[in-house]
Amino acid sequence: MTFRAIEPLVGEGGDRGRFQSNLSEDIPGYVAAPAIALDYPWKHFIGGHVGRLGTRDDVTLHQQYMADIDASVRKALVSVDSTPFFQKYGDNPWAAVSALFDAWTDAGAAPVIEKYNGVLAAADVYTRSTVFWVIESIRLDLGFASHVHP
């Protein structure tokens, strides 16, 4: 894999417009890519930063951000009680599941936004969408807190 192939994956999570995780279809690969990129001897990259080049420190910050999202998502998946959503929506399980996903996303995003707001550009704007896709990956790709196992 060339650096050019890695470069789009190492931008700050969700910082390119409305796109989740830079439109990655492989969230585990997206999370692993920065470690691969840091194995190369480079000083700057063009990774979706507004008005400046990225640095190795930016990649390290991205790794910390994604690790914090992972930990926060795992906590949300096991701590948010689904019962009230199914009680509220009764015969409409799709509405209950939609509300549950919103609750998981809110619970997973809140501590990360609080930690990175003012540290990581647009953390307050794009963390929720990144958290949603990490929830999906952790559940579906990794089988965590899910009845669906890979």
CSV table of C-alpha atoms in Angstrom, one decimal:
chain,number,residue,atom,x,y,z
A,1,MET,CA,0.0,0.0,0.0
A,2,THR,CA,1.4,3.4,-0.9
A,3,PHE,CA,1.2,6.4,1.3
A,4,ARG,CA,-1.2,7.9,-1.3
A,5,ALA,CA,-3.6,5.0,-0.7
A,6,ILE,CA,-3.3,5.5,3.1
A,7,GLU,CA,-3.5,9.3,3.1
A,8,PRO,CA,-7.3,9.7,2.7
A,9,LEU,CA,-7.8,7.4,5.7
A,10,VAL,CA,-5.7,9.3,8.2
A,11,GLY,CA,-7.6,12.6,8.2
A,12,GLU,CA,-9.3,13.5,11.5
A,13,GLY,CA,-12.4,11.3,11.9
A,14,GLY,CA,-15.4,12.7,10.1
A,15,ASP,CA,-13.8,16.1,9.3
A,16,ARG,CA,-14.6,16.1,5.5
A,17,GLY,CA,-17.9,17.8,5.2
A,18,ARG,CA,-20.8,15.5,6.1
A,19,PHE,CA,-19.0,12.3,5.3
A,20,GLN,CA,-18.6,9.7,8.0
A,21,SER,CA,-15.1,8.5,8.6
A,22,ASN,CA,-14.0,9.9,5.3
A,23,LEU,CA,-16.5,7.6,3.6
A,24,SER,CA,-14.7,4.5,4.7
A,25,GLU,CA,-16.4,1.2,4.1
A,26,ASP,CA,-13.9,-0.6,6.3
A,27,ILE,CA,-14.0,1.0,9.8
A,28,PRO,CA,-11.5,-1.5,11.3
A,29,GLY,CA,-9.2,-0.7,8.4
A,30,TYR,CA,-9.8,3.0,8.9
A,31,VAL,CA,-8.8,2.7,12.6
A,32,ALA,CA,-5.7,0.7,11.7
A,33,ALA,CA,-4.5,2.9,8.9
A,34,PRO,CA,-2.8,5.6,11.0
A,35,ALA,CA,-0.4,3.1,12.6
A,36,ILE,CA,0.6,2.0,9.1
A,37,ALA,CA,1.0,5.6,8.0
A,38,LEU,CA,3.2,6.4,10.9
A,39,ASP,CA,5.6,3.5,9.8
A,40,TYR,CA,6.5,5.7,6.8
A,41,PRO,CA,9.1,8.5,7.1
A,42,TRP,CA,6.9,11.6,6.3
A,43,LYS,CA,6.4,15.0,7.9
A,44,HIS,CA,3.3,16.4,6.3
A,45,PHE,CA,0.1,15.1,4.6
A,46,ILE,CA,-2.9,16.5,2.9
A,47,GLY,CA,-5.7,14.9,4.8
A,48,GLY,CA,-8.7,17.1,4.7
A,49,HIS,CA,-7.5,19.8,7.1
A,50,VAL,CA,-9.0,23.2,6.3
A,51,GLY,CA,-6.2,25.6,5.5
A,52,ARG,CA,-3.1,23.6,6.6
A,53,LEU,CA,-1.1,20.5,6.1
A,54,GLY,CA,-1.4,17.6,8.6
A,55,THR,CA,1.5,16.5,10.7
A,56,ARG,CA,2.5,13.3,12.5
A,57,ASP,CA,1.1,14.8,15.7
A,58,ASP,CA,-2.3,15.1,14.0
A,59,VAL,CA,-2.2,11.4,13.1
A,60,THR,CA,-1.4,10.6,16.8
A,61,LEU,CA,-4.3,12.8,17.9
A,62,HIS,CA,-6.6,11.0,15.5
A,63,GLN,CA,-5.6,7.7,16.9
A,64,GLN,CA,-6.4,8.9,20.4
A,65,TYR,CA,-9.7,10.3,19.2
A,66,MET,CA,-10.7,7.0,17.6
A,67,ALA,CA,-9.6,5.0,20.6
A,68,ASP,CA,-11.8,7.3,22.8
A,69,ILE,CA,-14.7,6.8,20.4
A,70,ASP,CA,-14.2,3.0,20.5
A,71,ALA,CA,-14.2,3.0,24.4
A,72,SER,CA,-17.2,5.3,24.6
A,73,VAL,CA,-19.2,3.4,22.1
A,74,ARG,CA,-18.6,0.1,23.9
A,75,LYS,CA,-19.7,1.6,27.1
A,76,ALA,CA,-22.8,3.1,25.5
A,77,LEU,CA,-23.7,-0.3,23.9
A,78,VAL,CA,-23.8,-2.1,27.2
A,79,SER,CA,-25.2,0.7,29.4
A,80,VAL,CA,-28.1,2.2,27.5
A,81,ASP,CA,-31.2,0.2,28.4
A,82,SER,CA,-33.4,-0.6,25.4
A,83,THR,CA,-36.5,-1.3,27.4
A,84,PRO,CA,-37.9,2.2,27.5
A,85,PHE,CA,-37.7,2.5,23.8
A,86,PHE,CA,-39.7,-0.7,23.1
A,87,GLN,CA,-42.2,0.3,25.8
A,88,LYS,CA,-42.7,3.7,24.3
A,89,TYR,CA,-43.1,2.6,20.7
A,90,GLY,CA,-45.0,-0.6,21.4
A,91,ASP,CA,-46.1,-2.2,18.1
A,92,ASN,CA,-43.5,-0.1,16.1
A,93,PRO,CA,-40.2,-1.9,16.7
A,94,TRP,CA,-38.5,0.1,13.9
A,95,ALA,CA,-39.2,3.4,15.8
A,96,ALA,CA,-37.9,1.8,19.0
A,97,VAL,CA,-34.7,0.7,17.2
A,98,SER,CA,-34.2,4.1,15.6
A,99,ALA,CA,-34.6,5.8,19.0
A,100,LEU,CA,-32.2,3.2,20.6
A,101,PHE,CA,-29.5,4.0,17.9
A,102,ASP,CA,-30.0,7.7,18.6
A,103,ALA,CA,-29.5,7.1,22.4
A,104,TRP,CA,-26.4,4.9,21.7
A,105,THR,CA,-25.0,7.6,19.5
A,106,ASP,CA,-25.7,10.4,21.9
A,107,ALA,CA,-24.2,8.5,24.8
A,108,GLY,CA,-21.1,7.5,22.8
A,109,ALA,CA,-20.6,10.9,21.4
A,110,ALA,CA,-21.1,13.2,24.4
A,111,PRO,CA,-17.9,12.4,26.4
A,112,VAL,CA,-15.8,12.5,23.2
A,113,ILE,CA,-17.2,15.8,22.1
A,114,GLU,CA,-16.6,17.2,25.5
A,115,LYS,CA,-13.0,16.0,25.5
A,116,TYR,CA,-12.1,17.1,22.0
A,117,ASN,CA,-14.1,20.3,21.5
A,118,GLY,CA,-11.5,23.0,21.0
A,119,VAL,CA,-8.8,20.4,20.6
A,120,LEU,CA,-9.8,18.8,17.4
A,121,ALA,CA,-11.5,20.9,14.7
A,122,ALA,CA,-15.2,20.1,14.1
A,123,ALA,CA,-15.3,17.6,17.0
A,124,ASP,CA,-18.6,19.2,18.0
A,125,VAL,CA,-19.9,18.9,14.4
A,126,TYR,CA,-18.9,15.5,13.1
A,127,THR,CA,-18.3,13.2,16.1
A,128,ARG,CA,-21.9,12.0,16.2
A,129,SER,CA,-21.8,10.6,12.6
A,130,THR,CA,-18.4,9.0,13.3
A,131,VAL,CA,-19.7,7.5,16.5
A,132,PHE,CA,-22.8,6.1,14.6
A,133,TRP,CA,-20.6,4.3,12.1
A,134,VAL,CA,-18.2,3.0,14.8
A,135,ILE,CA,-21.3,1.6,16.6
A,136,GLU,CA,-22.3,-0.2,13.4
A,137,SER,CA,-18.8,-1.6,12.9
A,138,ILE,CA,-18.3,-2.7,16.5
A,139,ARG,CA,-21.7,-4.5,16.4
A,140,LEU,CA,-21.6,-5.9,12.9
A,141,ASP,CA,-17.9,-6.3,12.0
A,142,LEU,CA,-16.7,-7.4,15.5
A,143,GLY,CA,-19.9,-8.8,17.0
A,144,PHE,CA,-19.7,-6.7,20.2
A,145,ALA,CA,-23.0,-6.4,22.1
A,146,SER,CA,-24.8,-7.9,19.2
A,147,HIS,CA,-26.7,-11.1,18.4
A,148,VAL,CA,-25.1,-11.0,15.0
A,149,HIS,CA,-21.6,-12.4,15.1
A,150,PRO,CA,-19.1,-12.2,12.2
